[in-house]
């Protein structure tokens, strides 16, 4: 092969730049032309690309966001959209396309492969960590650290005023950020999609827990981490409901998009660099239709369709320590 292309798609994640850099440097190491498509699948449909040289990726490893910009693109989901993208790739002489994104972006890559003969390789780039087949996704570790930094600040004020705070974290429909943030911050409670029956919060149980905590500990700070998309109206509505039920003031904090930005932490930089370089070698080896992930510190190849057809489970041990062992009421009752 002579030419590879790379794009970033879906929600941006810290470490995407490190992955682009690795693809470009490894590509040039093997004397390949490397093209960068802008704005995800929009760039493919509109033939919006530029050659990427090592000079273009100088000084980006530490930057959040993505040099190539990211986007969501509905028209690409149609046959005509993918055909247009395929024609453009053909015209640009691309042999292999590396897609950095989440499971939606991998569905897109699979869809494209029905219209284009070139190789497609996915790299997991999303803060949500909701991609099956890899222990972690690029951006996930940074998002946890950002959430923790902010939750620690809220804890200081919660403690000073002996208040209850509901802190909403991202994750789309998965609780990876929520669980890690709860364990890492020492939160009193955590509400995650995976732990709620039919995605329903047991608000009575939460109310009882808060009341019991106040009885045993006296007035104290109490932090609940809640995943986004779990409750109609999110943390705001839940806080209002808890106010009514407990008669205690509950304050909502929605962390929001701060979780997506920032300089990638070391683990994300390492993962992105490793997978980016590996993607180029996999392309040279003729691989296609796969995502590259990492399992037990080893790079692994996962068929694209597996990445979205199976739900990645939370670490059951982390769930157990957070909900059972570290429950303040089980130790102080
Ligand atoms: P994140 O979850 O971090 O936001 P993602 O990659 O899952 O990342 P999506 O918005 O779900 O983000 O998908 C990104 C893009 O991939 C979509 O805008 C669309 O262009 C393409 N895509 C998603 N699903 C499909 C599909 N079923 N068929 C074709 N293309 C798709």
mmCIF file of C-alpha atoms and ligand atoms in Angstrom:
data_model
loop_
_atom_site.group_PDB
_atom_site.id
_atom_site.type_symbol
_atom_site.label_atom_id
_atom_site.label_comp_id
_atom_site.label_asym_id
_atom_site.label_seq_id
_atom_site.Cartn_x
_atom_site.Cartn_y
_atom_site.Cartn_z
ATOM 1 C CA UNK A 1 0.000 0.000 0.000
ATOM 2 C CA UNK A 2 1.066 3.571 -0.631
ATOM 3 C CA UNK A 3 -1.441 5.888 0.969
ATOM 4 C CA UNK A 4 -3.269 5.822 4.275
ATOM 5 C CA UNK A 5 -5.830 8.296 5.606
ATOM 6 C CA UNK A 6 -6.944 9.134 9.113
ATOM 7 C CA UNK A 7 -10.005 10.898 10.547
ATOM 8 C CA UNK A 8 -11.598 11.571 13.929
ATOM 9 C CA UNK A 9 -15.358 11.120 14.326
ATOM 10 C CA UNK A 10 -18.072 11.455 16.999
ATOM 11 C CA UNK A 11 -17.378 13.102 20.341
ATOM 12 C CA UNK A 12 -13.809 14.369 20.656
ATOM 13 C CA UNK A 13 -11.609 12.845 23.331
ATOM 14 C CA UNK A 14 -8.255 13.791 24.863
ATOM 15 C CA UNK A 15 -5.583 11.697 23.196
ATOM 16 C CA UNK A 16 -7.059 11.831 19.701
ATOM 17 C CA UNK A 17 -4.192 14.143 18.711
ATOM 18 C CA UNK A 18 -1.664 11.722 20.147
ATOM 19 C CA UNK A 19 -3.228 8.967 18.010
ATOM 20 C CA UNK A 20 -3.140 11.117 14.860
ATOM 21 C CA UNK A 21 0.513 11.919 15.580
ATOM 22 C CA UNK A 22 1.364 8.245 15.962
ATOM 23 C CA UNK A 23 -0.352 7.378 12.680
ATOM 24 C CA UNK A 24 1.512 10.147 10.851
ATOM 25 C CA UNK A 25 4.930 9.345 12.325
ATOM 26 C CA UNK A 26 4.581 5.586 11.839
ATOM 27 C CA UNK A 27 3.208 6.137 8.315
ATOM 28 C CA UNK A 28 6.199 8.241 7.347
ATOM 29 C CA UNK A 29 8.533 5.759 8.987
ATOM 30 C CA UNK A 30 7.201 3.217 6.466
ATOM 31 C CA UNK A 31 7.341 5.710 3.563
ATOM 32 C CA UNK A 32 3.581 5.972 3.212
ATOM 33 C CA UNK A 33 1.640 9.065 2.193
ATOM 34 C CA UNK A 34 -0.620 10.069 5.043
ATOM 35 C CA UNK A 35 -3.794 12.090 4.434
ATOM 36 C CA UNK A 36 -5.862 13.694 7.169
ATOM 37 C CA UNK A 37 -9.606 14.020 6.510
ATOM 38 C CA UNK A 38 -11.303 16.867 8.382
ATOM 39 C CA UNK A 39 -14.623 16.801 10.257
ATOM 40 C CA UNK A 40 -15.097 13.051 10.422
ATOM 41 C CA UNK A 41 -17.315 11.516 7.771
ATOM 42 C CA UNK A 42 -18.315 14.957 6.510
ATOM 43 C CA UNK A 43 -14.748 15.351 5.254
ATOM 44 C CA UNK A 44 -14.980 12.035 3.418
ATOM 45 C CA UNK A 45 -18.191 13.055 1.699
ATOM 46 C CA UNK A 46 -16.866 16.487 0.773
ATOM 47 C CA UNK A 47 -13.334 15.403 -0.099
ATOM 48 C CA UNK A 48 -11.879 17.684 2.553
ATOM 49 C CA UNK A 49 -8.365 16.424 3.227
ATOM 50 C CA UNK A 50 -4.771 17.483 3.469
ATOM 51 C CA UNK A 51 -1.489 15.575 3.400
ATOM 52 C CA UNK A 52 -0.047 15.225 6.894
ATOM 53 C CA UNK A 53 3.700 15.356 7.443
ATOM 54 C CA UNK A 54 5.650 14.882 10.674
ATOM 55 C CA UNK A 55 5.903 18.687 10.872
ATOM 56 C CA UNK A 56 2.104 18.921 11.056
ATOM 57 C CA UNK A 57 1.938 16.801 14.192
ATOM 58 C CA UNK A 58 4.802 18.481 15.997
ATOM 59 C CA UNK A 59 3.812 19.669 19.470
ATOM 60 C CA UNK A 60 0.296 18.191 19.498
ATOM 61 C CA UNK A 61 0.697 15.111 21.697
ATOM 62 C CA UNK A 62 -0.264 17.068 24.811
ATOM 63 C CA UNK A 63 -3.249 18.866 23.294
ATOM 64 C CA UNK A 64 -6.907 18.000 23.880
ATOM 65 C CA UNK A 65 -9.476 18.084 21.075
ATOM 66 C CA UNK A 66 -8.470 17.001 17.597
ATOM 67 C CA UNK A 67 -6.339 18.685 14.969
ATOM 68 C CA UNK A 68 -8.558 17.129 12.293
ATOM 69 C CA UNK A 69 -11.785 18.373 13.949
ATOM 70 C CA UNK A 70 -14.615 15.987 14.606
ATOM 71 C CA UNK A 71 -18.258 15.873 13.609
ATOM 72 C CA UNK A 72 -21.393 13.820 13.413
ATOM 73 C CA UNK A 73 -22.753 13.246 9.929
ATOM 74 C CA UNK A 74 -26.256 11.898 9.293
ATOM 75 C CA UNK A 75 -26.083 11.868 5.440
ATOM 76 C CA UNK A 76 -23.155 9.460 5.614
ATOM 77 C CA UNK A 77 -25.490 6.796 6.994
ATOM 78 C CA UNK A 78 -27.298 6.549 3.650
ATOM 79 C CA UNK A 79 -26.128 4.426 0.710
ATOM 80 C CA UNK A 80 -25.592 7.522 -1.411
ATOM 81 C CA UNK A 81 -23.539 9.140 1.351
ATOM 82 C CA UNK A 82 -21.231 6.161 1.782
ATOM 83 C CA UNK A 83 -20.923 5.739 -1.987
ATOM 84 C CA UNK A 84 -19.845 9.354 -2.299
ATOM 85 C CA UNK A 85 -17.243 8.829 0.443
ATOM 86 C CA UNK A 86 -16.027 5.642 -1.266
ATOM 87 C CA UNK A 87 -15.662 7.420 -4.624
ATOM 88 C CA UNK A 88 -13.690 10.204 -2.944
ATOM 89 C CA UNK A 89 -11.335 7.776 -1.214
ATOM 90 C CA UNK A 90 -10.802 5.986 -4.509
ATOM 91 C CA UNK A 91 -10.072 9.261 -6.258
ATOM 92 C CA UNK A 92 -7.562 10.296 -3.571
ATOM 93 C CA UNK A 93 -5.800 6.930 -3.971
ATOM 94 C CA UNK A 94 -6.344 5.895 -0.363
ATOM 95 C CA UNK A 95 -5.527 2.246 0.372
ATOM 96 C CA UNK A 96 -6.406 2.175 4.083
ATOM 97 C CA UNK A 97 -8.537 4.411 6.307
ATOM 98 C CA UNK A 98 -7.979 4.720 10.047
ATOM 99 C CA UNK A 99 -11.063 5.885 11.941
ATOM 100 C CA UNK A 100 -10.593 7.226 15.456
ATOM 101 C CA UNK A 101 -13.931 7.376 17.289
ATOM 102 C CA UNK A 102 -16.570 5.528 19.272
ATOM 103 C CA UNK A 103 -18.892 2.669 18.404
ATOM 104 C CA UNK A 104 -21.052 4.881 16.159
ATOM 105 C CA UNK A 105 -17.982 5.742 14.137
ATOM 106 C CA UNK A 106 -17.154 2.029 13.823
ATOM 107 C CA UNK A 107 -20.657 1.346 12.502
ATOM 108 C CA UNK A 108 -19.866 4.041 9.993
ATOM 109 C CA UNK A 109 -16.574 2.361 9.057
ATOM 110 C CA UNK A 110 -18.343 -0.965 8.564
ATOM 111 C CA UNK A 111 -21.030 0.732 6.472
ATOM 112 C CA UNK A 112 -18.323 2.306 4.297
ATOM 113 C CA UNK A 113 -16.665 -1.060 3.716
ATOM 114 C CA UNK A 114 -19.752 -2.209 1.781
ATOM 115 C CA UNK A 115 -19.041 0.480 -0.797
ATOM 116 C CA UNK A 116 -15.261 0.700 -0.787
ATOM 117 C CA UNK A 117 -12.581 -1.947 -1.356
ATOM 118 C CA UNK A 118 -9.914 -0.297 0.776
ATOM 119 C CA UNK A 119 -8.959 -1.367 4.289
ATOM 120 C CA UNK A 120 -10.719 0.124 7.332
ATOM 121 C CA UNK A 121 -9.198 0.076 10.810
ATOM 122 C CA UNK A 122 -10.778 1.580 13.925
ATOM 123 C CA UNK A 123 -9.103 3.051 16.997
ATOM 124 C CA UNK A 124 -11.273 3.527 20.102
ATOM 125 C CA UNK A 125 -11.408 7.244 20.891
ATOM 126 C CA UNK A 126 -14.165 8.282 23.295
ATOM 127 C CA UNK A 127 -14.257 9.413 26.909
ATOM 128 C CA UNK A 128 -17.184 7.064 27.610
ATOM 129 C CA UNK A 129 -15.182 3.817 27.445
ATOM 130 C CA UNK A 130 -18.314 2.118 26.087
ATOM 131 C CA UNK A 131 -16.580 0.146 23.336
ATOM 132 C CA UNK A 132 -16.497 -3.621 23.663
ATOM 133 C CA UNK A 133 -13.157 -5.359 23.038
ATOM 134 C CA UNK A 134 -10.774 -2.930 24.690
ATOM 135 C CA UNK A 135 -10.083 -2.433 28.386
ATOM 136 C CA UNK A 136 -9.973 1.324 27.900
ATOM 137 C CA UNK A 137 -10.647 3.834 25.163
ATOM 138 C CA UNK A 138 -8.434 6.806 24.309
ATOM 139 C CA UNK A 139 -9.673 9.725 26.443
ATOM 140 C CA UNK A 140 -11.296 7.741 29.222
ATOM 141 C CA UNK A 141 -8.494 8.130 31.771
ATOM 142 C CA UNK A 142 -8.309 11.882 31.256
ATOM 143 C CA UNK A 143 -12.079 12.198 31.672
ATOM 144 C CA UNK A 144 -11.904 10.360 35.004
ATOM 145 C CA UNK A 145 -9.138 12.665 36.229
ATOM 146 C CA UNK A 146 -11.050 15.755 35.152
ATOM 147 C CA UNK A 147 -14.204 14.510 36.871
ATOM 148 C CA UNK A 148 -12.242 13.727 40.043
ATOM 149 C CA UNK A 149 -10.553 17.102 40.143
ATOM 150 C CA UNK A 150 -13.949 18.795 39.977
ATOM 151 C CA UNK A 151 -15.678 16.435 42.391
ATOM 152 C CA UNK A 152 -12.892 17.030 44.951
ATOM 153 C CA UNK A 153 -13.617 20.744 44.743
ATOM 154 C CA UNK A 154 -17.329 20.171 45.251
ATOM 155 C CA UNK A 155 -16.504 17.946 48.235
ATOM 156 C CA UNK A 156 -14.610 20.791 49.899
ATOM 157 C CA UNK A 157 -17.619 23.038 49.775
ATOM 158 C CA UNK A 158 -20.060 20.211 50.526
ATOM 159 C CA UNK A 159 -18.048 19.469 53.635
ATOM 160 C CA UNK A 160 -17.816 23.086 54.725
ATOM 161 C CA UNK A 161 -21.585 23.540 54.457
ATOM 162 C CA UNK A 162 -22.542 19.953 55.342
ATOM 163 C CA UNK A 163 -24.578 19.682 52.183
ATOM 164 C CA UNK A 164 -25.771 17.017 49.797
ATOM 165 C CA UNK A 165 -24.551 17.286 46.231
ATOM 166 C CA UNK A 166 -25.671 15.326 43.190
ATOM 167 C CA UNK A 167 -22.930 15.382 40.607
ATOM 168 C CA UNK A 168 -23.830 14.379 37.068
ATOM 169 C CA UNK A 169 -21.037 12.916 34.975
ATOM 170 C CA UNK A 170 -20.882 11.913 31.302
ATOM 171 C CA UNK A 171 -20.859 8.387 29.902
ATOM 172 C CA UNK A 172 -23.664 8.398 27.323
ATOM 173 C CA UNK A 173 -25.488 5.224 28.342
ATOM 174 C CA UNK A 174 -22.623 3.595 30.220
ATOM 175 C CA UNK A 175 -21.438 3.992 33.796
ATOM 176 C CA UNK A 176 -17.662 3.711 33.387
ATOM 177 C CA UNK A 177 -16.873 7.353 34.170
ATOM 178 C CA UNK A 178 -19.515 7.342 36.929
ATOM 179 C CA UNK A 179 -18.159 4.268 38.678
ATOM 180 C CA UNK A 180 -14.524 5.360 38.489
ATOM 181 C CA UNK A 181 -15.426 8.855 39.641
ATOM 182 C CA UNK A 182 -17.399 7.461 42.574
ATOM 183 C CA UNK A 183 -14.644 5.091 43.718
ATOM 184 C CA UNK A 184 -11.931 7.698 43.138
ATOM 185 C CA UNK A 185 -13.738 10.490 44.964
ATOM 186 C CA UNK A 186 -15.080 8.433 47.841
ATOM 187 C CA UNK A 187 -18.679 9.299 46.944
ATOM 188 C CA UNK A 188 -21.403 8.103 49.305
ATOM 189 C CA UNK A 189 -23.626 6.865 46.493
ATOM 190 C CA UNK A 190 -23.491 6.197 42.782
ATOM 191 C CA UNK A 191 -26.316 5.857 40.283
ATOM 192 C CA UNK A 192 -25.325 4.115 37.071
ATOM 193 C CA UNK A 193 -27.349 2.721 34.171
ATOM 194 C CA UNK A 194 -25.871 -0.747 34.689
ATOM 195 C CA UNK A 195 -26.970 -0.826 38.330
ATOM 196 C CA UNK A 196 -30.490 0.475 37.938
ATOM 197 C CA UNK A 197 -33.206 -2.004 37.129
ATOM 198 C CA UNK A 198 -34.679 -1.121 33.748
ATOM 199 C CA UNK A 199 -32.686 2.086 34.069
ATOM 200 C CA UNK A 200 -34.930 3.219 36.937
ATOM 201 C CA UNK A 201 -33.389 4.843 39.981
ATOM 202 C CA UNK A 202 -34.639 3.481 43.288
ATOM 203 C CA UNK A 203 -35.249 6.923 44.724
ATOM 204 C CA UNK A 204 -36.858 5.535 47.878
ATOM 205 C CA UNK A 205 -33.702 3.582 48.680
ATOM 206 C CA UNK A 206 -31.565 6.664 48.033
ATOM 207 C CA UNK A 207 -33.800 8.779 50.290
ATOM 208 C CA UNK A 208 -33.574 6.191 53.075
ATOM 209 C CA UNK A 209 -29.794 6.041 52.685
ATOM 210 C CA UNK A 210 -29.442 9.819 52.975
ATOM 211 C CA UNK A 211 -31.726 9.944 56.008
ATOM 212 C CA UNK A 212 -29.895 7.101 57.695
ATOM 213 C CA UNK A 213 -26.530 8.746 56.997
ATOM 214 C CA UNK A 214 -27.738 11.935 58.656
ATOM 215 C CA UNK A 215 -29.017 9.981 61.648
ATOM 216 C CA UNK A 216 -25.786 8.081 62.153
ATOM 217 C CA UNK A 217 -23.265 10.745 61.254
ATOM 218 C CA UNK A 218 -25.178 13.873 62.042
ATOM 219 C CA UNK A 219 -25.255 16.615 59.453
ATOM 220 C CA UNK A 220 -22.508 15.811 57.006
ATOM 221 C CA UNK A 221 -21.517 16.179 53.387
ATOM 222 C CA UNK A 222 -22.936 13.510 51.125
ATOM 223 C CA UNK A 223 -22.069 13.098 47.466
ATOM 224 C CA UNK A 224 -24.061 11.159 44.897
ATOM 225 C CA UNK A 225 -22.502 10.566 41.494
ATOM 226 C CA UNK A 226 -25.160 10.153 38.839
ATOM 227 C CA UNK A 227 -24.641 9.167 35.207
ATOM 228 C CA UNK A 228 -26.131 11.379 32.512
ATOM 229 C CA UNK A 229 -29.247 10.173 30.663
ATOM 230 C CA UNK A 230 -30.405 8.182 33.658
ATOM 231 C CA UNK A 231 -33.185 10.337 34.988
ATOM 232 C CA UNK A 232 -35.628 12.571 33.107
ATOM 233 C CA UNK A 233 -34.402 16.088 33.790
ATOM 234 C CA UNK A 234 -31.040 14.797 34.999
ATOM 235 C CA UNK A 235 -29.397 15.834 38.259
ATOM 236 C CA UNK A 236 -31.512 19.020 38.495
ATOM 237 C CA UNK A 237 -34.811 17.129 38.624
ATOM 238 C CA UNK A 238 -33.394 14.446 40.875
ATOM 239 C CA UNK A 239 -32.099 17.039 43.349
ATOM 240 C CA UNK A 240 -35.525 18.690 43.472
ATOM 241 C CA UNK A 241 -37.177 15.367 44.096
ATOM 242 C CA UNK A 242 -34.729 14.536 46.882
ATOM 243 C CA UNK A 243 -35.255 17.975 48.445
ATOM 244 C CA UNK A 244 -38.945 17.267 48.642
ATOM 245 C CA UNK A 245 -38.547 13.791 50.030
ATOM 246 C CA UNK A 246 -35.825 14.434 52.591
ATOM 247 C CA UNK A 247 -36.443 18.060 53.505
ATOM 248 C CA UNK A 248 -32.694 18.488 53.162
ATOM 249 C CA UNK A 249 -31.169 20.835 50.625
ATOM 250 C CA UNK A 250 -29.651 18.886 47.696
ATOM 251 C CA UNK A 251 -27.598 20.779 45.157
ATOM 252 C CA UNK A 252 -27.103 19.539 41.580
ATOM 253 C CA UNK A 253 -23.798 19.975 39.758
ATOM 254 C CA UNK A 254 -23.584 19.016 36.104
ATOM 255 C CA UNK A 255 -19.961 18.614 35.091
ATOM 256 C CA UNK A 256 -20.788 18.660 31.372
ATOM 257 C CA UNK A 257 -18.298 19.291 28.627
ATOM 258 C CA UNK A 258 -15.329 20.087 30.841
ATOM 259 C CA UNK A 259 -14.975 16.297 30.925
ATOM 260 C CA UNK A 260 -14.249 16.145 27.198
ATOM 261 C CA UNK A 261 -11.427 18.650 27.053
ATOM 262 C CA UNK A 262 -7.987 19.118 28.504
ATOM 263 C CA UNK A 263 -4.519 17.780 28.054
ATOM 264 C CA UNK A 264 -4.492 13.954 27.917
ATOM 265 C CA UNK A 265 -3.078 12.163 30.948
ATOM 266 C CA UNK A 266 -0.155 9.764 30.530
ATOM 267 C CA UNK A 267 -2.260 6.608 30.131
ATOM 268 C CA UNK A 268 -4.231 8.130 27.263
ATOM 269 C CA UNK A 269 -1.064 9.326 25.535
ATOM 270 C CA UNK A 270 0.524 5.873 25.823
ATOM 271 C CA UNK A 271 -2.580 4.072 24.600
ATOM 272 C CA UNK A 272 -3.052 6.471 21.690
ATOM 273 C CA UNK A 273 0.602 6.264 20.645
ATOM 274 C CA UNK A 274 0.645 2.493 20.820
ATOM 275 C CA UNK A 275 -2.610 1.963 18.935
ATOM 276 C CA UNK A 276 -1.845 4.649 16.331
ATOM 277 C CA UNK A 277 1.481 3.075 15.395
ATOM 278 C CA UNK A 278 -0.009 -0.415 15.483
ATOM 279 C CA UNK A 279 -2.791 0.668 13.131
ATOM 280 C CA UNK A 280 -0.225 1.566 10.474
ATOM 281 C CA UNK A 281 1.517 -1.787 10.859
ATOM 282 C CA UNK A 282 -1.837 -3.588 10.731
ATOM 283 C CA UNK A 283 -2.672 -1.728 7.504
ATOM 284 C CA UNK A 284 0.683 -2.762 6.022
ATOM 285 C CA UNK A 285 -0.075 -6.350 7.026
ATOM 286 C CA UNK A 286 -3.303 -6.160 4.993
ATOM 287 C CA UNK A 287 -5.676 -6.152 7.972
ATOM 288 C CA UNK A 288 -9.152 -4.677 7.602
ATOM 289 C CA UNK A 289 -12.557 -4.594 9.296
ATOM 290 C CA UNK A 290 -11.050 -4.500 12.763
ATOM 291 C CA UNK A 291 -10.690 -2.222 15.731
ATOM 292 C CA UNK A 292 -7.417 -2.220 17.592
ATOM 293 C CA UNK A 293 -7.799 -2.198 21.348
ATOM 294 C CA UNK A 294 -5.828 -3.154 24.387
ATOM 295 C CA UNK A 295 -6.551 -6.067 26.707
ATOM 296 C CA UNK A 296 -4.302 -6.810 29.670
ATOM 297 C CA UNK A 297 -1.698 -4.359 28.333
ATOM 298 C CA UNK A 298 -1.498 -6.139 24.956
ATOM 299 C CA UNK A 299 -2.765 -4.748 21.681
ATOM 300 C CA UNK A 300 -5.631 -6.844 20.320
ATOM 301 C CA UNK A 301 -7.629 -6.973 17.115
ATOM 302 C CA UNK A 302 -11.412 -7.021 17.408
ATOM 303 C CA UNK A 303 -13.831 -7.445 14.467
ATOM 304 C CA UNK A 304 -15.616 -4.102 14.055
ATOM 305 C CA UNK A 305 -19.097 -5.592 14.486
ATOM 306 C CA UNK A 306 -18.172 -6.992 17.894
ATOM 307 C CA UNK A 307 -17.389 -3.543 19.242
ATOM 308 C CA UNK A 308 -21.034 -2.514 19.283
ATOM 309 C CA UNK A 309 -22.936 -5.804 19.338
ATOM 310 C CA UNK A 310 -21.842 -6.659 22.859
ATOM 311 C CA UNK A 311 -22.226 -4.479 25.904
ATOM 312 C CA UNK A 312 -18.997 -4.009 27.814
ATOM 313 C CA UNK A 313 -19.546 -4.816 31.483
ATOM 314 C CA UNK A 314 -18.382 -2.675 34.389
ATOM 315 C CA UNK A 315 -15.609 -4.137 36.530
ATOM 316 C CA UNK A 316 -17.683 -6.217 38.995
ATOM 317 C CA UNK A 317 -15.103 -5.885 41.743
ATOM 318 C CA UNK A 318 -15.144 -2.088 41.542
ATOM 319 C CA UNK A 319 -18.939 -2.221 41.677
ATOM 320 C CA UNK A 320 -18.803 -4.438 44.762
ATOM 321 C CA UNK A 321 -16.343 -2.346 46.721
ATOM 322 C CA UNK A 322 -18.191 0.878 45.916
ATOM 323 C CA UNK A 323 -21.685 -0.367 46.681
ATOM 324 C CA UNK A 324 -20.985 -2.837 49.481
ATOM 325 C CA UNK A 325 -17.605 -2.517 51.177
ATOM 326 C CA UNK A 326 -17.303 1.252 51.032
ATOM 327 C CA UNK A 327 -20.908 1.971 51.975
ATOM 328 C CA UNK A 328 -20.644 4.266 55.000
ATOM 329 C CA UNK A 329 -23.730 2.748 56.564
ATOM 330 C CA UNK A 330 -22.458 -0.807 56.416
ATOM 331 C CA UNK A 331 -19.384 0.141 58.471
ATOM 332 C CA UNK A 332 -20.978 2.597 60.872
ATOM 333 C CA UNK A 333 -24.392 1.056 61.469
HETATM 334 P P1 LIG B 1 -19.070 9.141 20.941
HETATM 335 O O1 LIG B 1 -19.946 8.057 21.520
HETATM 336 O O2 LIG B 1 -17.838 9.360 21.714
HETATM 337 O O3 LIG B 1 -19.794 10.422 20.661
HETATM 338 P P2 LIG B 1 -19.384 7.813 18.395
HETATM 339 O O4 LIG B 1 -18.397 7.447 17.354
HETATM 340 O O5 LIG B 1 -20.169 6.681 18.998
HETATM 341 O O6 LIG B 1 -18.574 8.634 19.507
HETATM 342 P P3 LIG B 1 -21.729 8.788 16.961
HETATM 343 O O7 LIG B 1 -22.288 10.161 16.917
HETATM 344 O O8 LIG B 1 -22.607 7.694 17.439
HETATM 345 O O9 LIG B 1 -20.391 8.922 17.827
HETATM 346 O O10 LIG B 1 -21.243 8.381 15.478
HETATM 347 C C1 LIG B 1 -20.366 9.209 14.738
HETATM 348 C C2 LIG B 1 -20.737 9.177 13.269
HETATM 349 O O11 LIG B 1 -20.597 7.840 12.757
HETATM 350 C C3 LIG B 1 -22.179 9.540 12.940
HETATM 351 O O12 LIG B 1 -22.395 10.927 12.902
HETATM 352 C C4 LIG B 1 -22.349 8.904 11.575
HETATM 353 O O13 LIG B 1 -21.762 9.700 10.574
HETATM 354 C C5 LIG B 1 -21.545 7.624 11.720
HETATM 355 N N1 LIG B 1 -22.454 6.526 12.085
HETATM 356 C C6 LIG B 1 -22.968 6.245 13.298
HETATM 357 N N2 LIG B 1 -23.805 5.192 13.248
HETATM 358 C C7 LIG B 1 -23.826 4.788 11.960
HETATM 359 C C8 LIG B 1 -24.505 3.747 11.243
HETATM 360 N N3 LIG B 1 -25.333 2.901 11.856
HETATM 361 N N4 LIG B 1 -24.270 3.641 9.919
HETATM 362 C C9 LIG B 1 -23.439 4.495 9.292
HETATM 363 N N5 LIG B 1 -22.772 5.485 9.903
HETATM 364 C C10 LIG B 1 -22.958 5.644 11.201
#
